[in-house]
XYZ file of C-alpha atoms in Angstrom:
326
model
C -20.690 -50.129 -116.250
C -23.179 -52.852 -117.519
C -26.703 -51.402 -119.525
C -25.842 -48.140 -120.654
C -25.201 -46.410 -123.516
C -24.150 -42.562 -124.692
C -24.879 -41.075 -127.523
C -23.629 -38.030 -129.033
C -25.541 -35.166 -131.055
C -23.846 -32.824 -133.572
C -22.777 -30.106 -131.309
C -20.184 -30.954 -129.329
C -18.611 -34.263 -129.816
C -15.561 -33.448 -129.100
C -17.259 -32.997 -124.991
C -19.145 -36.220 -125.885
C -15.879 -37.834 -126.512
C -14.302 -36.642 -123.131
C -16.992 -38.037 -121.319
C -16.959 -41.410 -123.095
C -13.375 -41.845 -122.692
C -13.646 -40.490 -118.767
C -15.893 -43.276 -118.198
C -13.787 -46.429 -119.965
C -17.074 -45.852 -122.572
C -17.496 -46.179 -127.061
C -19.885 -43.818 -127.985
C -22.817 -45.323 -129.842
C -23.559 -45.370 -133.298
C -25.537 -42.803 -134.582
C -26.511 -41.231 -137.746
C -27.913 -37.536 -138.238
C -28.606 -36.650 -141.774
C -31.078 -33.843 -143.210
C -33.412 -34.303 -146.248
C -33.327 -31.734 -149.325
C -36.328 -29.958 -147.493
C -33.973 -29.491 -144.436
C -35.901 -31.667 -142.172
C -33.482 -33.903 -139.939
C -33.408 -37.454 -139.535
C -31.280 -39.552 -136.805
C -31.122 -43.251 -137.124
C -29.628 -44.887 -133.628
C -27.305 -47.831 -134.951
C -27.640 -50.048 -132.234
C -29.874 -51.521 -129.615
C -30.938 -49.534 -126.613
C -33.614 -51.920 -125.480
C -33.545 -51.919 -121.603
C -30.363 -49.360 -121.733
C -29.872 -46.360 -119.527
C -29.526 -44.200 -122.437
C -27.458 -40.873 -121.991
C -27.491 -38.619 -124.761
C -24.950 -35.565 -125.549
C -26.268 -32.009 -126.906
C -25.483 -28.586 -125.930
C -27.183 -26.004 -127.020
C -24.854 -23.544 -129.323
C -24.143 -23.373 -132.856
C -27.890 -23.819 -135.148
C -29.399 -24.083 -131.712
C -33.080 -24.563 -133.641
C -31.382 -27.725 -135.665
C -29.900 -28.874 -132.414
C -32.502 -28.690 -130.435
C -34.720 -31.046 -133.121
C -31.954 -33.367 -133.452
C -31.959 -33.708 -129.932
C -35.791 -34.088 -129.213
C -35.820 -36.650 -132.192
C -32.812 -39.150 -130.610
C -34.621 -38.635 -127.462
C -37.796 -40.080 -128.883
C -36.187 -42.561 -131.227
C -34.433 -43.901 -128.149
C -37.439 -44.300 -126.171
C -39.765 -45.925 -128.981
C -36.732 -48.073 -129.194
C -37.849 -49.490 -125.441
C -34.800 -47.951 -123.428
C -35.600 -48.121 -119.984
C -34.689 -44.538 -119.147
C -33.071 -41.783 -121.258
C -31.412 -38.746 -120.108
C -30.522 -35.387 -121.932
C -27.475 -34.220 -121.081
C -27.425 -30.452 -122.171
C -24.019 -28.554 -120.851
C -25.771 -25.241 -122.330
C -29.196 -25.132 -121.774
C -30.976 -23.305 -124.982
C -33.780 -20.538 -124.591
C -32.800 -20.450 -120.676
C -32.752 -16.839 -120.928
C -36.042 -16.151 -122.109
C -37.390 -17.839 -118.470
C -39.565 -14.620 -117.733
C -41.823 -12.162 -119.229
C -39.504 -8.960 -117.935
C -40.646 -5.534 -118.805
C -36.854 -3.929 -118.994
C -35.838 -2.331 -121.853
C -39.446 -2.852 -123.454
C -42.581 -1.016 -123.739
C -45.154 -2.055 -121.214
C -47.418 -3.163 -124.534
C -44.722 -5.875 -125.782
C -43.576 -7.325 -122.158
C -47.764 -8.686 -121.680
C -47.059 -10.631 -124.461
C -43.453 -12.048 -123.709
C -43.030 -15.554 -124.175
C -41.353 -18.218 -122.005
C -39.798 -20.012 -124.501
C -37.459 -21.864 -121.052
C -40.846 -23.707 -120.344
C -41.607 -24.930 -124.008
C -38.372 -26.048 -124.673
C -39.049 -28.018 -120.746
C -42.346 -29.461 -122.284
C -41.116 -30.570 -125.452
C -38.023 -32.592 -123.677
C -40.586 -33.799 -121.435
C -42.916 -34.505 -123.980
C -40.373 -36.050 -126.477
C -39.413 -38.829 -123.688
C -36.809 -37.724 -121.124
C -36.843 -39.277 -118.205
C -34.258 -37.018 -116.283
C -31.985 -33.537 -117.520
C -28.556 -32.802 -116.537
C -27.421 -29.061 -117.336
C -24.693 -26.929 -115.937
C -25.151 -23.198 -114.964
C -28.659 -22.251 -115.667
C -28.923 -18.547 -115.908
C -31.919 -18.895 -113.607
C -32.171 -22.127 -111.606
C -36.003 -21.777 -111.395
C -35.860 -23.215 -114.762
C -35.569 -26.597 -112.809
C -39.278 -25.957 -111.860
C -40.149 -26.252 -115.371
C -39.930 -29.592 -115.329
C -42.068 -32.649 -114.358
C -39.157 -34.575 -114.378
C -36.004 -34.755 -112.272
C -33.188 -32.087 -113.396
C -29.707 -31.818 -112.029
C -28.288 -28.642 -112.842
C -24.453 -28.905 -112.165
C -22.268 -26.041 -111.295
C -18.777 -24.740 -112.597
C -17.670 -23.039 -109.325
C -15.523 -25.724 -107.789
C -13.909 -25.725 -111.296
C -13.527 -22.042 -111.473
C -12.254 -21.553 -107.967
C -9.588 -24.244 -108.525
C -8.639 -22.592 -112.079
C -8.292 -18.837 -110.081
C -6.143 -20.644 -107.480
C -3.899 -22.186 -109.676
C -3.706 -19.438 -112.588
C -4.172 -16.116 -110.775
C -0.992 -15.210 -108.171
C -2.803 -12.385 -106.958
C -5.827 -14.311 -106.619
C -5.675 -13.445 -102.610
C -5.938 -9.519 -103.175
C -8.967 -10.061 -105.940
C -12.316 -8.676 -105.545
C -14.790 -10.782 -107.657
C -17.337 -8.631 -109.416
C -21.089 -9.652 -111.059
C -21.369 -7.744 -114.188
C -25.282 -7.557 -113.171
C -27.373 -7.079 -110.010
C -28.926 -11.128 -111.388
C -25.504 -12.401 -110.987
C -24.848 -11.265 -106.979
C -25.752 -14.841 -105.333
C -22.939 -16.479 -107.892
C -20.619 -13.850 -107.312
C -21.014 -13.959 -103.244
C -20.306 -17.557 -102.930
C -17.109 -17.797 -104.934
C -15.825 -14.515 -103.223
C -17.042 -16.561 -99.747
C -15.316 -19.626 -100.979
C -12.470 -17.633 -101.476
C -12.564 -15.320 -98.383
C -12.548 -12.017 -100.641
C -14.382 -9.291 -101.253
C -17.266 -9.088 -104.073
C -18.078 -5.906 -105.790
C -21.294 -5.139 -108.315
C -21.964 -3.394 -111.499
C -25.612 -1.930 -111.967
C -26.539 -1.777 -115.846
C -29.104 -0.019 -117.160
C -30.374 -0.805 -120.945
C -32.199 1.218 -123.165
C -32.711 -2.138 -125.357
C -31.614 -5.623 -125.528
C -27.638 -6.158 -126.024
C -27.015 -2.681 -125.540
C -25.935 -1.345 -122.200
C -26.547 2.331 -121.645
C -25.260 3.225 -118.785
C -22.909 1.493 -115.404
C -22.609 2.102 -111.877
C -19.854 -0.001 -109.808
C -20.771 -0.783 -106.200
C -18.213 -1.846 -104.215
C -13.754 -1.239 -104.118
C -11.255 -2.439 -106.418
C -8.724 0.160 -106.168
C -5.130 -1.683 -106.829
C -6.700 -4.859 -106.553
C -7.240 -7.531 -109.584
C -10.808 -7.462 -110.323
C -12.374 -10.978 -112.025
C -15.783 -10.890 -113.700
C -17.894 -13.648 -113.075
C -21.039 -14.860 -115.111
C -22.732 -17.519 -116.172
C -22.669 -16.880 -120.321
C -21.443 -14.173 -122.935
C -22.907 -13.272 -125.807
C -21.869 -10.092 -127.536
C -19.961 -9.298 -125.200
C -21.279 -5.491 -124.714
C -21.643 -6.210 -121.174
C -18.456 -7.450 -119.939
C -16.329 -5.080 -121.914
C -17.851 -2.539 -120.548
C -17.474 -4.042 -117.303
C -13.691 -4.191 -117.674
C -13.058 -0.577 -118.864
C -15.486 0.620 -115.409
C -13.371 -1.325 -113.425
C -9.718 -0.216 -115.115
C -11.326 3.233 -114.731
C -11.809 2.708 -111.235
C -8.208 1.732 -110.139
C -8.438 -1.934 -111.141
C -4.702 -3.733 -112.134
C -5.869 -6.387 -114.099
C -9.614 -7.524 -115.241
C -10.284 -11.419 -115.999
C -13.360 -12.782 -116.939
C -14.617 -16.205 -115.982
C -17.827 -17.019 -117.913
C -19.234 -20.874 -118.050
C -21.050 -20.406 -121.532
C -19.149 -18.545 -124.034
C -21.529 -17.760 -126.763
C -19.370 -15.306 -128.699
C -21.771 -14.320 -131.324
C -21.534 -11.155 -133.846
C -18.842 -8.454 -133.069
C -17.759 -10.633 -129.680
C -14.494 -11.837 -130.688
C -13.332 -8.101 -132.160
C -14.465 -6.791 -128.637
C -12.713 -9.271 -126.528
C -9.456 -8.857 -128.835
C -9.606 -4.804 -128.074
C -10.681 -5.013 -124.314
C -8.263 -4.343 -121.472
C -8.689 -8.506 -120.332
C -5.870 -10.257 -118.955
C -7.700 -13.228 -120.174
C -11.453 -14.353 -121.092
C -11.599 -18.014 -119.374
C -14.882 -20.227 -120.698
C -15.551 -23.805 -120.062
C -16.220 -26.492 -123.047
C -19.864 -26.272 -122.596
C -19.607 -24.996 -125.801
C -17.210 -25.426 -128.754
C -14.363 -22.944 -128.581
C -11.375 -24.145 -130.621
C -12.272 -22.215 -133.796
C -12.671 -18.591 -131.268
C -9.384 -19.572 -129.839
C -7.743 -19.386 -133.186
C -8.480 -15.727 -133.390
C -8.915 -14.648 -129.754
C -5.506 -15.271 -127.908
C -6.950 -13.850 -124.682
C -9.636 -17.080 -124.602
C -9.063 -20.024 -122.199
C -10.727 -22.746 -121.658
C -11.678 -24.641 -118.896
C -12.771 -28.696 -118.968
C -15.681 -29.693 -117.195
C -15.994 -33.258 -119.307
C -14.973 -35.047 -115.911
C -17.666 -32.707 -113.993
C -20.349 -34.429 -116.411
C -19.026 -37.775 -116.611
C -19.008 -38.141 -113.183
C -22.700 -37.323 -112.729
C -23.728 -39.511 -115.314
C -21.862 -42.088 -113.556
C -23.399 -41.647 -110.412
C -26.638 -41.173 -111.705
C -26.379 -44.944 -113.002
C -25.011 -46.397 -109.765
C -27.578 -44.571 -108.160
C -25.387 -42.061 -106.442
C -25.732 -38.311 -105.130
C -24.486 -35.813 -107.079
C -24.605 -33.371 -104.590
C -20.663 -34.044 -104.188
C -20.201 -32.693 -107.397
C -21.507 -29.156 -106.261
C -18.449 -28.356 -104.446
C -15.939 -30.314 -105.800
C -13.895 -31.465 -108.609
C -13.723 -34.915 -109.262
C -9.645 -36.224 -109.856
């Protein structure tokens, strides 16, 4: 593919280096350094002058540092005359404060919520991206933060292929949302898969802390799989699994496409009654693998390489909503 060029942050090159080698690409030279005062500084080591310019960052790990790094190589690139450069962020960062929601917080504190979503939209924007590509948003209004074109890619068509090929029982499954905000995910992989789709109601006193659960829906001798789109804790889906073993489940999986794993999550997956905790490589996972035996991962580098592809040809990527590319 003539005139264009991808780039990789600090995150996640191993993903960057999937999608290079998925598309017969070298990643470009680039060098991120910080000064004593902590301040970073990215110097692009080549030319990008009339290049369709893809660049690489998820955001996990020191999202704060990643996030500069990112809005600086967006800018250098641009100031550097490429003709059009686009983010390419697996994990979107901020995307769950999208709202200013009143649960779990006095009526005082929610008025003045921010929305950090739509400042981390205007600073891309502002910074010089021409076009976003994300996967999984946790609320795909987020897209309407823009000004600019966003594709937000999905890891169904991955997840329903890893549940057919890993899961024998996968027929006699009821798929359950750990939350009443993750029902229209849940419905159309248990649609996709002609199964039934149960719900968990949470209530929380405070943020990360679950008080109290209600299941909604059957999964009496059936395997019951959590779906959601991103894990933190952990608090949540733990306690999801021991409601659902408590209410005649066989065996719990959880299929999450961002596995943030922060604080006590690792020591919570390790004593929770999973079969096994599967995450894409939105975000790193090979040093949580090392001491969680119940994570899996799933590879969506072709998922991403293929819509960068077709966004340089020119192509829909609508195909890539219901489908795996080979």
């Amino acid at each position: 593919m003539p005139n264009i060029k991808i780039f990789s942050g600090s995150s996640h090159p191993d993903l960057s280096q999937k999608i290079a080698d998925r598309l017969g690409l070298e990643l470009g030279k680039v060098v991120t350094k910080k000064f004593s005062n902590q301040e970073t500084c990215v110097e692009i080591g080549e030319s990008v002058r009339g290049e369709d310019v893809y660049i690489v960052q998820s955001g996990c790990g020191e999202i704060n540092d990643n996030l500069m790094e990112l809005l600086i190589m967006i800018n250098a690139c641009k100031i550097a005359s490429a003709s059009r450069v686009t983010a390419v962020i697996p994990c979107f960062p901020y995307a769950r404060q999208d709202k200013k929601d009143k649960v779990g917080r006095s009526v005082s504190l929610q008025s003045r919520a921010p929305i950090s979503a739509k400042l981390v939209a205007n600073m891309l924007s502002v910074s010089g991206a021409d076009h976003i590509i994300t996967m999984d948003l946790h609320a795909s209004q987020i897209q309407g933060f823009f000004d600019i074109p966003v594709d937000n890619l999905y890891a169904e068509p991955a997840v329903l292929k890893w549940i057919k090929e890993n899961i024998p029982e996968w027929k006699n499954c009821t798929i359950v949302s750990p939350d009443a905000g993750g029902a229209k995910r849940v419905t159309s992989i248990a649609d996709r898969l002609n199964v039934d789709f149960a719900l968990i109601h949470k209530e929380r006193k405070k943020a990360n802390e679950v008080d109290r659960m209600v299941l909604v829906g059957d999964v009496t001798d059936r395997v019951a799989i959590l779906v959601d789109d991103m894990a933190d804790t952990c608090g949540t889906i733990c306690h999801a699994a021991d409601k659902l073993i408590s209410a005649g489940a066989t065996k719990v999986y959880a299929i999450l496409t961002h596995g943030i794993f922060s604080g006590p999550a690792i020591s919570r997956i390790n004593n929770a009654c999973f079969e096994a905790v599967v995450v894409t490589n939105t975000i790193p996972q090979e040093e949580k693998m090392k001491h969680c035996p119940k994570i899996q991962v799933i590879d969506i580098s072709m998922i991403l390489a293929e819509a960068i592809r077709r966004t340089h040809n020119g192509e829909s990527v609508s195909y890539l909503f219901s489908h795996v590319p080979l």
